[in-house]
mmCIF file of C-alpha atoms and ligand atoms in Angstrom:
data_model
loop_
_atom_site.group_PDB
_atom_site.id
_atom_site.type_symbol
_atom_site.label_atom_id
_atom_site.label_comp_id
_atom_site.label_asym_id
_atom_site.label_seq_id
_atom_site.Cartn_x
_atom_site.Cartn_y
_atom_site.Cartn_z
ATOM 1 C CA MET A 1 -0.819 1.175 27.761
ATOM 2 C CA PRO A 2 -3.100 4.037 28.563
ATOM 3 C CA ASN A 3 -4.835 3.915 31.786
ATOM 4 C CA TYR A 4 -8.733 4.101 30.693
ATOM 5 C CA LYS A 5 -11.138 5.719 33.364
ATOM 6 C CA PRO A 6 -14.038 2.494 33.966
ATOM 7 C CA SER A 7 -17.144 3.361 30.855
ATOM 8 C CA LEU A 8 -19.164 1.391 29.100
ATOM 9 C CA GLU A 9 -18.494 3.027 25.968
ATOM 10 C CA ARG A 10 -14.508 1.665 26.809
ATOM 11 C CA LEU A 11 -15.703 -1.905 27.776
ATOM 12 C CA ALA A 12 -17.896 -1.965 23.970
ATOM 13 C CA GLN A 13 -14.702 -1.059 22.477
ATOM 14 C CA LEU A 14 -12.592 -3.700 24.300
ATOM 15 C CA ILE A 15 -15.235 -6.357 23.400
ATOM 16 C CA THR A 16 -15.086 -5.278 19.788
ATOM 17 C CA GLN A 17 -11.557 -5.746 19.690
ATOM 18 C CA LEU A 18 -11.490 -8.991 21.106
ATOM 19 C CA LYS A 19 -9.274 -7.676 24.237
ATOM 20 C CA ASP A 20 -10.289 -10.614 26.520
ATOM 21 C CA SER A 21 -8.114 -9.627 29.838
ATOM 22 C CA ALA A 22 -8.925 -5.897 29.320
ATOM 23 C CA CYS A 23 -12.367 -6.754 29.293
ATOM 24 C CA ARG A 24 -12.515 -8.407 32.643
ATOM 25 C CA ARG A 25 -10.092 -6.011 34.049
ATOM 26 C CA MET A 26 -12.981 -3.363 32.921
ATOM 27 C CA THR A 27 -15.772 -5.091 34.075
ATOM 28 C CA ARG A 28 -14.401 -5.416 37.166
ATOM 29 C CA GLN A 29 -13.923 -1.885 37.527
ATOM 30 C CA LEU A 30 -17.136 -1.159 36.189
ATOM 31 C CA LEU A 31 -19.124 -3.579 38.787
ATOM 32 C CA ASN A 32 -16.645 -2.086 41.559
ATOM 33 C CA ILE A 33 -17.931 1.540 40.744
ATOM 34 C CA GLY A 34 -21.974 -0.206 41.325
ATOM 35 C CA THR A 35 -22.771 -0.055 37.420
ATOM 36 C CA GLU A 36 -25.591 -2.273 37.193
ATOM 37 C CA PRO A 37 -25.244 -5.922 35.477
ATOM 38 C CA THR A 38 -28.087 -5.361 32.736
ATOM 39 C CA GLN A 39 -26.286 -2.380 31.902
ATOM 40 C CA ILE A 40 -23.264 -4.021 31.048
ATOM 41 C CA MET A 41 -25.244 -7.170 29.644
ATOM 42 C CA GLU A 42 -26.673 -4.638 27.199
ATOM 43 C CA VAL A 43 -23.106 -3.172 26.073
ATOM 44 C CA CYS A 44 -22.092 -6.689 25.716
ATOM 45 C CA GLN A 45 -25.056 -8.206 23.519
ATOM 46 C CA LYS A 46 -24.667 -4.613 21.608
ATOM 47 C CA SER A 47 -20.798 -5.182 20.920
ATOM 48 C CA LEU A 48 -21.426 -8.951 19.856
ATOM 49 C CA ILE A 49 -24.091 -7.856 17.143
ATOM 50 C CA ASP A 50 -21.275 -5.410 16.156
ATOM 51 C CA ILE A 51 -18.742 -8.703 16.099
ATOM 52 C CA GLY A 52 -21.341 -10.546 14.220
ATOM 53 C CA ARG A 53 -21.746 -7.716 11.378
ATOM 54 C CA LYS A 54 -17.594 -7.893 11.155
ATOM 55 C CA TYR A 55 -17.879 -11.540 10.433
ATOM 56 C CA GLU A 56 -20.253 -10.987 8.095
ATOM 57 C CA THR A 57 -18.484 -8.387 6.291
ATOM 58 C CA GLY A 58 -15.134 -10.813 6.701
ATOM 59 C CA GLU A 59 -13.132 -8.605 8.553
ATOM 60 C CA TYR A 60 -13.738 -11.071 11.352
ATOM 61 C CA PHE A 61 -13.437 -15.098 11.024
ATOM 62 C CA ILE A 62 -15.024 -17.989 13.019
ATOM 63 C CA ALA A 63 -12.192 -17.858 15.388
ATOM 64 C CA GLY A 64 -13.565 -14.222 16.391
ATOM 65 C CA LEU A 65 -16.836 -15.323 16.762
ATOM 66 C CA ILE A 66 -15.667 -17.850 19.109
ATOM 67 C CA MET A 67 -13.225 -15.346 21.265
ATOM 68 C CA ALA A 68 -16.467 -13.138 21.481
ATOM 69 C CA GLY A 69 -18.245 -15.865 22.622
ATOM 70 C CA ASP A 70 -15.726 -16.551 25.268
ATOM 71 C CA ILE A 71 -15.438 -12.809 26.738
ATOM 72 C CA MET A 72 -18.847 -12.725 26.906
ATOM 73 C CA LYS A 73 -19.234 -16.031 28.873
ATOM 74 C CA GLN A 74 -16.365 -14.531 31.145
ATOM 75 C CA ILE A 75 -18.458 -11.349 31.681
ATOM 76 C CA ILE A 76 -21.534 -13.322 32.450
ATOM 77 C CA ASP A 77 -19.869 -14.947 34.950
ATOM 78 C CA MET A 78 -18.562 -11.984 36.646
ATOM 79 C CA VAL A 79 -21.565 -9.603 36.635
ATOM 80 C CA MET A 80 -24.353 -12.517 37.641
ATOM 81 C CA PRO A 81 -23.221 -12.576 41.466
ATOM 82 C CA PHE A 82 -24.327 -8.740 41.040
ATOM 83 C CA VAL A 83 -27.713 -8.959 40.351
ATOM 84 C CA LYS A 84 -29.627 -8.050 43.248
ATOM 85 C CA THR A 85 -32.468 -10.606 44.282
ATOM 86 C CA PRO A 86 -35.529 -8.391 44.151
ATOM 87 C CA GLN A 87 -37.295 -8.624 47.901
ATOM 88 C CA ASN A 88 -40.925 -8.935 46.725
ATOM 89 C CA PRO A 89 -41.104 -10.357 43.395
ATOM 90 C CA SER A 90 -44.430 -10.136 41.855
ATOM 91 C CA GLY A 91 -44.698 -13.311 39.977
ATOM 92 C CA ARG A 92 -42.956 -17.038 40.453
ATOM 93 C CA GLY A 93 -43.477 -19.446 38.078
ATOM 94 C CA ARG A 94 -42.050 -22.268 35.841
ATOM 95 C CA VAL A 95 -40.402 -21.359 32.733
ATOM 96 C CA LEU A 96 -38.779 -24.108 30.200
ATOM 97 C CA ILE A 97 -35.585 -22.798 27.586
ATOM 98 C CA GLY A 98 -33.763 -23.916 25.255
ATOM 99 C CA THR A 99 -32.144 -23.198 21.903
ATOM 100 C CA VAL A 100 -33.809 -24.746 18.978
ATOM 101 C CA ALA A 101 -32.662 -27.447 16.572
ATOM 102 C CA GLY A 102 -29.996 -26.850 14.584
ATOM 103 C CA ASP A 103 -28.633 -24.122 16.807
ATOM 104 C CA ILE A 104 -25.973 -24.192 19.485
ATOM 105 C CA HIS A 105 -25.996 -20.668 20.362
ATOM 106 C CA ASP A 106 -26.457 -20.914 24.324
ATOM 107 C CA LEU A 107 -25.009 -17.545 25.747
ATOM 108 C CA GLY A 108 -28.184 -15.204 25.640
ATOM 109 C CA LYS A 109 -30.532 -18.279 26.745
ATOM 110 C CA ASN A 110 -28.279 -19.009 29.525
ATOM 111 C CA MET A 111 -28.020 -15.237 30.439
ATOM 112 C CA ALA A 112 -31.884 -14.974 30.505
ATOM 113 C CA GLY A 113 -32.225 -18.299 32.843
ATOM 114 C CA ALA A 114 -29.788 -17.018 34.986
ATOM 115 C CA MET A 115 -31.513 -13.788 35.383
ATOM 116 C CA LEU A 116 -34.805 -15.510 36.112
ATOM 117 C CA THR A 117 -33.139 -18.032 38.386
ATOM 118 C CA THR A 118 -32.025 -14.748 40.566
ATOM 119 C CA TYR A 119 -35.388 -13.799 40.547
ATOM 120 C CA GLY A 120 -37.438 -16.764 42.061
ATOM 121 C CA TYR A 121 -38.814 -18.642 39.206
ATOM 122 C CA GLU A 122 -37.975 -22.396 38.353
ATOM 123 C CA VAL A 123 -36.287 -22.451 35.114
ATOM 124 C CA LYS A 124 -35.724 -25.477 33.544
ATOM 125 C CA ASP A 125 -32.860 -25.667 30.431
ATOM 126 C CA LEU A 126 -32.898 -28.103 27.803
ATOM 127 C CA GLY A 127 -29.796 -27.120 26.395
ATOM 128 C CA VAL A 128 -29.089 -26.539 22.690
ATOM 129 C CA ASP A 129 -30.107 -27.820 19.335
ATOM 130 C CA VAL A 130 -33.330 -29.323 21.191
ATOM 131 C CA ARG A 131 -35.858 -30.701 18.747
ATOM 132 C CA PRO A 132 -39.526 -29.953 18.397
ATOM 133 C CA GLU A 133 -40.486 -33.483 20.479
ATOM 134 C CA ASN A 134 -38.603 -32.885 23.287
ATOM 135 C CA PHE A 135 -39.745 -29.337 23.910
ATOM 136 C CA LEU A 136 -43.045 -30.842 23.658
ATOM 137 C CA GLU A 137 -42.432 -34.112 26.008
ATOM 138 C CA GLU A 138 -40.845 -31.254 28.662
ATOM 139 C CA THR A 139 -43.839 -29.296 28.369
ATOM 140 C CA VAL A 140 -46.150 -31.930 29.357
ATOM 141 C CA ARG A 141 -43.878 -32.884 31.940
ATOM 142 C CA PHE A 142 -43.035 -29.770 33.700
ATOM 143 C CA GLU A 143 -45.855 -27.975 33.095
ATOM 144 C CA PRO A 144 -44.152 -24.388 32.898
ATOM 145 C CA HIS A 145 -45.941 -21.289 32.755
ATOM 146 C CA ILE A 146 -43.564 -19.885 30.269
ATOM 147 C CA VAL A 147 -41.560 -21.426 27.479
ATOM 148 C CA GLY A 148 -38.449 -19.559 26.038
ATOM 149 C CA LEU A 149 -37.403 -20.653 22.766
ATOM 150 C CA SER A 150 -34.037 -19.291 21.932
ATOM 151 C CA SER A 151 -32.977 -19.007 17.901
ATOM 152 C CA LEU A 152 -29.725 -17.201 16.712
ATOM 153 C CA MET A 153 -29.919 -17.828 12.968
ATOM 154 C CA THR A 154 -32.429 -17.384 10.459
ATOM 155 C CA SER A 155 -32.297 -21.289 9.552
ATOM 156 C CA GLY A 156 -33.356 -21.978 13.010
ATOM 157 C CA HIS A 157 -36.667 -19.851 12.352
ATOM 158 C CA SER A 158 -38.764 -23.385 10.830
ATOM 159 C CA ALA A 159 -37.563 -25.289 13.889
ATOM 160 C CA LEU A 160 -39.361 -22.227 15.817
ATOM 161 C CA THR A 161 -42.495 -22.520 14.215
ATOM 162 C CA GLN A 162 -42.349 -26.530 14.345
ATOM 163 C CA THR A 163 -42.033 -26.286 18.212
ATOM 164 C CA ILE A 164 -44.438 -23.756 18.662
ATOM 165 C CA HIS A 165 -47.027 -25.553 16.393
ATOM 166 C CA LEU A 166 -46.409 -28.901 18.037
ATOM 167 C CA ILE A 167 -46.462 -27.346 21.856
ATOM 168 C CA ARG A 168 -50.377 -25.670 20.471
ATOM 169 C CA GLN A 169 -51.788 -28.633 18.813
ATOM 170 C CA ASN A 170 -50.966 -30.969 21.615
ATOM 171 C CA ILE A 171 -51.270 -29.213 25.147
ATOM 172 C CA PRO A 172 -55.165 -28.206 25.845
ATOM 173 C CA GLN A 173 -55.745 -24.435 25.671
ATOM 174 C CA ASN A 174 -56.399 -24.015 29.556
ATOM 175 C CA SER A 175 -53.127 -25.453 30.359
ATOM 176 C CA ARG A 176 -51.127 -23.933 27.346
ATOM 177 C CA PRO A 177 -47.817 -21.885 28.456
ATOM 178 C CA VAL A 178 -47.145 -18.069 26.803
ATOM 179 C CA VAL A 179 -44.550 -18.699 24.296
ATOM 180 C CA PHE A 180 -41.674 -16.324 23.786
ATOM 181 C CA ILE A 181 -39.182 -16.046 21.326
ATOM 182 C CA SER A 182 -35.585 -14.677 21.355
ATOM 183 C CA GLY A 183 -32.720 -14.174 18.985
ATOM 184 C CA ALA A 184 -30.698 -11.677 17.161
ATOM 185 C CA MET A 185 -32.362 -12.219 13.595
ATOM 186 C CA ILE A 186 -35.871 -12.408 15.227
ATOM 187 C CA ILE A 187 -37.955 -9.791 13.532
ATOM 188 C CA GLU A 188 -41.780 -9.128 14.168
ATOM 189 C CA SER A 189 -42.696 -11.019 10.952
ATOM 190 C CA VAL A 190 -40.901 -14.274 12.660
ATOM 191 C CA LYS A 191 -43.150 -13.896 15.393
ATOM 192 C CA LYS A 192 -46.289 -13.732 13.610
ATOM 193 C CA ARG A 193 -45.480 -16.501 11.359
ATOM 194 C CA SER A 194 -44.067 -18.918 14.207
ATOM 195 C CA GLY A 195 -47.549 -18.106 16.165
ATOM 196 C CA ALA A 196 -45.187 -16.884 19.218
ATOM 197 C CA ASP A 197 -46.975 -15.258 21.931
ATOM 198 C CA PHE A 198 -43.871 -12.367 22.319
ATOM 199 C CA VAL A 199 -40.501 -11.480 21.005
ATOM 200 C CA VAL A 200 -37.988 -10.506 23.767
ATOM 201 C CA ASN A 201 -34.867 -8.784 23.173
ATOM 202 C CA ASN A 202 -32.765 -8.292 26.186
ATOM 203 C CA VAL A 203 -32.975 -9.897 29.801
ATOM 204 C CA ALA A 204 -34.623 -6.843 31.304
ATOM 205 C CA GLU A 205 -37.374 -6.725 29.123
ATOM 206 C CA THR A 206 -37.224 -10.656 29.563
ATOM 207 C CA VAL A 207 -37.649 -10.456 33.058
ATOM 208 C CA PHE A 208 -40.265 -7.559 33.120
ATOM 209 C CA LEU A 209 -42.436 -9.772 30.464
ATOM 210 C CA CYS A 210 -42.427 -13.154 33.164
ATOM 211 C CA GLU A 211 -43.220 -10.738 35.671
ATOM 212 C CA LYS A 212 -46.291 -9.440 33.652
ATOM 213 C CA ILE A 213 -47.486 -13.184 32.550
ATOM 214 C CA MET A 214 -47.270 -14.268 36.096
ATOM 215 C CA VAL A 215 -49.224 -11.225 37.874
ATOM 216 C CA ASP A 216 -51.618 -11.596 34.850
ATOM 217 C CA LYS A 217 -52.171 -15.073 35.783
ATOM 218 C CA GLN A 218 -53.092 -14.969 39.284
ATOM 219 C CA PRO A 219 -56.818 -14.855 40.420
ATOM 220 C CA LYS A 220 -57.769 -11.294 40.611
HETATM 221 C C1 LIG B 301 -20.627 -15.730 19.990
HETATM 222 C C2 LIG B 301 -21.267 -16.154 18.374
HETATM 223 C C3 LIG B 301 -21.241 -17.153 17.798
HETATM 224 C C4 LIG B 301 -20.384 -18.382 18.781
HETATM 225 C C5 LIG B 301 -21.779 -18.806 19.951
HETATM 226 C C6 LIG B 301 -21.133 -19.433 21.254
HETATM 227 C C7 LIG B 301 -22.275 -19.854 22.397
HETATM 228 N N1 LIG B 301 -21.965 -20.404 23.519
HETATM 229 O O1 LIG B 301 -23.610 -19.361 22.198
HETATM 230 C C8 LIG B 301 -20.009 -19.342 18.188
HETATM 231 C C9 LIG B 301 -18.814 -19.307 17.848
HETATM 232 C C10 LIG B 301 -20.101 -21.040 18.833
HETATM 233 C C11 LIG B 301 -20.940 -19.280 17.108
HETATM 234 C C12 LIG B 301 -21.217 -20.226 15.852
HETATM 235 C C13 LIG B 301 -21.841 -20.016 14.769
HETATM 236 N N2 LIG B 301 -22.355 -18.767 14.193
HETATM 237 CO CO1 LIG B 301 -22.730 -17.374 15.567
HETATM 238 N N3 LIG B 301 -22.822 -15.781 16.093
HETATM 239 C C14 LIG B 301 -22.306 -15.219 17.475
HETATM 240 C C15 LIG B 301 -22.143 -13.895 17.737
HETATM 241 C C16 LIG B 301 -21.380 -12.779 17.502
HETATM 242 C C17 LIG B 301 -23.157 -13.314 19.145
HETATM 243 C C18 LIG B 301 -24.136 -14.308 19.770
HETATM 244 C C19 LIG B 301 -24.436 -14.109 21.257
HETATM 245 O O2 LIG B 301 -24.120 -14.591 22.011
HETATM 246 N N4 LIG B 301 -24.764 -12.474 21.539
HETATM 247 C C20 LIG B 301 -25.067 -12.255 23.124
HETATM 248 C C21 LIG B 301 -26.151 -12.601 23.761
HETATM 249 C C22 LIG B 301 -26.167 -12.297 25.290
HETATM 250 O O3 LIG B 301 -27.186 -11.813 23.114
HETATM 251 P P1 LIG B 301 -28.262 -12.855 22.272
HETATM 252 O O4 LIG B 301 -28.015 -14.071 22.053
HETATM 253 O O5 LIG B 301 -29.351 -11.989 21.675
HETATM 254 O O6 LIG B 301 -29.368 -12.707 23.686
HETATM 255 C C23 LIG B 301 -30.284 -11.717 24.214
HETATM 256 C C24 LIG B 301 -31.928 -11.552 23.989
HETATM 257 O O7 LIG B 301 -32.070 -12.162 22.588
HETATM 258 C C25 LIG B 301 -32.463 -12.753 25.107
HETATM 259 N N5 LIG B 301 -32.556 -14.063 24.658
HETATM 260 C C26 LIG B 301 -31.644 -14.931 24.200
HETATM 261 N N6 LIG B 301 -32.011 -15.613 23.857
HETATM 262 C C27 LIG B 301 -32.900 -16.091 25.008
HETATM 263 C C28 LIG B 301 -33.751 -17.374 25.282
HETATM 264 C C29 LIG B 301 -34.891 -17.381 26.129
HETATM 265 C C30 LIG B 301 -35.205 -18.247 26.763
HETATM 266 C C31 LIG B 301 -35.000 -16.095 26.855
HETATM 267 C C32 LIG B 301 -36.082 -15.749 27.315
HETATM 268 C C33 LIG B 301 -34.172 -14.872 26.460
HETATM 269 C C34 LIG B 301 -33.182 -14.856 25.303
HETATM 270 O O8 LIG B 301 -32.067 -12.568 26.286
HETATM 271 C C35 LIG B 301 -30.308 -12.205 25.808
HETATM 272 C C36 LIG B 301 -29.310 -11.208 26.651
HETATM 273 O O9 LIG B 301 -29.865 -9.928 26.672
HETATM 274 C C37 LIG B 301 -23.668 -13.720 16.648
HETATM 275 C C38 LIG B 301 -23.684 -12.036 16.078
HETATM 276 C C39 LIG B 301 -25.319 -11.616 16.509
HETATM 277 N N7 LIG B 301 -25.685 -10.649 15.963
HETATM 278 O O10 LIG B 301 -25.586 -11.467 17.784
HETATM 279 C C40 LIG B 301 -23.308 -14.880 15.690
HETATM 280 C C41 LIG B 301 -24.080 -15.311 14.839
HETATM 281 C C42 LIG B 301 -25.565 -15.347 15.479
HETATM 282 N N8 LIG B 301 -23.524 -16.162 14.287
HETATM 283 C C43 LIG B 301 -23.597 -16.804 13.080
HETATM 284 C C44 LIG B 301 -23.475 -17.659 12.517
HETATM 285 C C45 LIG B 301 -23.484 -17.997 10.849
HETATM 286 C C46 LIG B 301 -22.390 -18.758 12.938
HETATM 287 C C47 LIG B 301 -22.037 -20.030 12.472
HETATM 288 C C48 LIG B 301 -23.261 -20.834 11.267
HETATM 289 C C49 LIG B 301 -20.804 -19.902 11.694
HETATM 290 C C50 LIG B 301 -19.895 -20.767 11.185
HETATM 291 N N9 LIG B 301 -19.733 -20.842 9.672
HETATM 292 O O11 LIG B 301 -20.111 -21.828 11.723
HETATM 293 C C51 LIG B 301 -22.075 -20.803 13.546
HETATM 294 C C52 LIG B 301 -23.378 -21.889 14.067
HETATM 295 C C53 LIG B 301 -23.237 -22.994 14.596
HETATM 296 C C54 LIG B 301 -24.603 -23.775 15.039
HETATM 297 N N10 LIG B 301 -25.153 -24.428 13.988
HETATM 298 O O12 LIG B 301 -25.000 -22.940 15.483
HETATM 299 C C55 LIG B 301 -24.767 -15.618 12.309
HETATM 300 C C56 LIG B 301 -26.406 -15.812 12.192
HETATM 301 C C57 LIG B 301 -26.546 -15.153 10.574
HETATM 302 C C58 LIG B 301 -28.033 -15.842 10.204
HETATM 303 N N11 LIG B 301 -28.483 -15.095 9.376
HETATM 304 O O13 LIG B 301 -28.364 -16.579 10.760
HETATM 305 C C59 LIG B 301 -24.572 -14.420 13.266
HETATM 306 C C60 LIG B 301 -25.866 -13.582 13.595
HETATM 307 C C61 LIG B 301 -23.190 -13.469 13.262
HETATM 308 C C62 LIG B 301 -23.312 -12.795 11.525
HETATM 309 N N12 LIG B 301 -23.673 -11.349 11.614
HETATM 310 O O14 LIG B 301 -23.591 -13.279 10.603
HETATM 311 N N13 LIG B 301 -21.442 -18.043 16.779
#
């Protein structure tokens, strides 16, 4: 096998080809030469979108999705210890996260949760297939500043809307958390329909937004 120089492009190819041990090797090499964990995560996310397309066109089957999920998990586990804890995080707060009812995808949510924990946030993760009532219950109990809902499938959009409406109806305006939504099929119109405050597309954006929200909440 040719000995490739470590590069993000090569990692993307290896992920898309579902070559798991080569992906681990390349990730290790990239980390060793100082590649930023967020750059590696971004490449993973894009490659998994490609794999999703191959699944849609019939080139890959469900086994391909399962392998892709497994590779992604291994890479996340390798890169997370390399994420630097910021010296002076500008905002710390409570964040409640979960994947909405009917959906079991959890890699993006887990990655976002791990990143926010590294940045000093108190993260409560409700897991996957979470019913709207459970989100409400935990919002009342945990009093999060931010609620992050993950939904990877179009069929989950109504669960998103129901969850957000339930929170809005039952939590008084002055203690209402900021709600953001995330996932492969989320587009601006879903945000409008669901009543979410923000859509986030990657972990860097998620951390940036949380920091901004916490700074805005501090008394001036
Ligand atoms: C891996 C994968 C799987 C794995 C999931 C493993 C796991 N533990 O999560 C398995 C094999 C289980 C799976 C199952 C299925 N899948 Co699937 N899957 C994928 C795939 C290829 C990648 C998803 C992923 O993990 N991406 C990587 C992560 C890092 O990216 P991300 O989730 O977007 O997250 C980023 C941001 O959005 C953000 N973020 C995400 N979530 C959150 C949450 C919070 C709180 C925050 C703050 C931020 C945040 O941060 C992340 C990092 O940057 C996608 C393709 C795609 N386009 O995404 C299809 C995809 C989502 N799956 C799809 C389908 C159809 C299915 C199945 C129905 C297949 C089947 N016939 O059984 C089942 C669903 C079962 C169910 N009820 O949920 C479709 C959905 C299509 C649609 N229109 O709804 C997709 C889009 C593939 C496709 N193109 O057809 N899948």
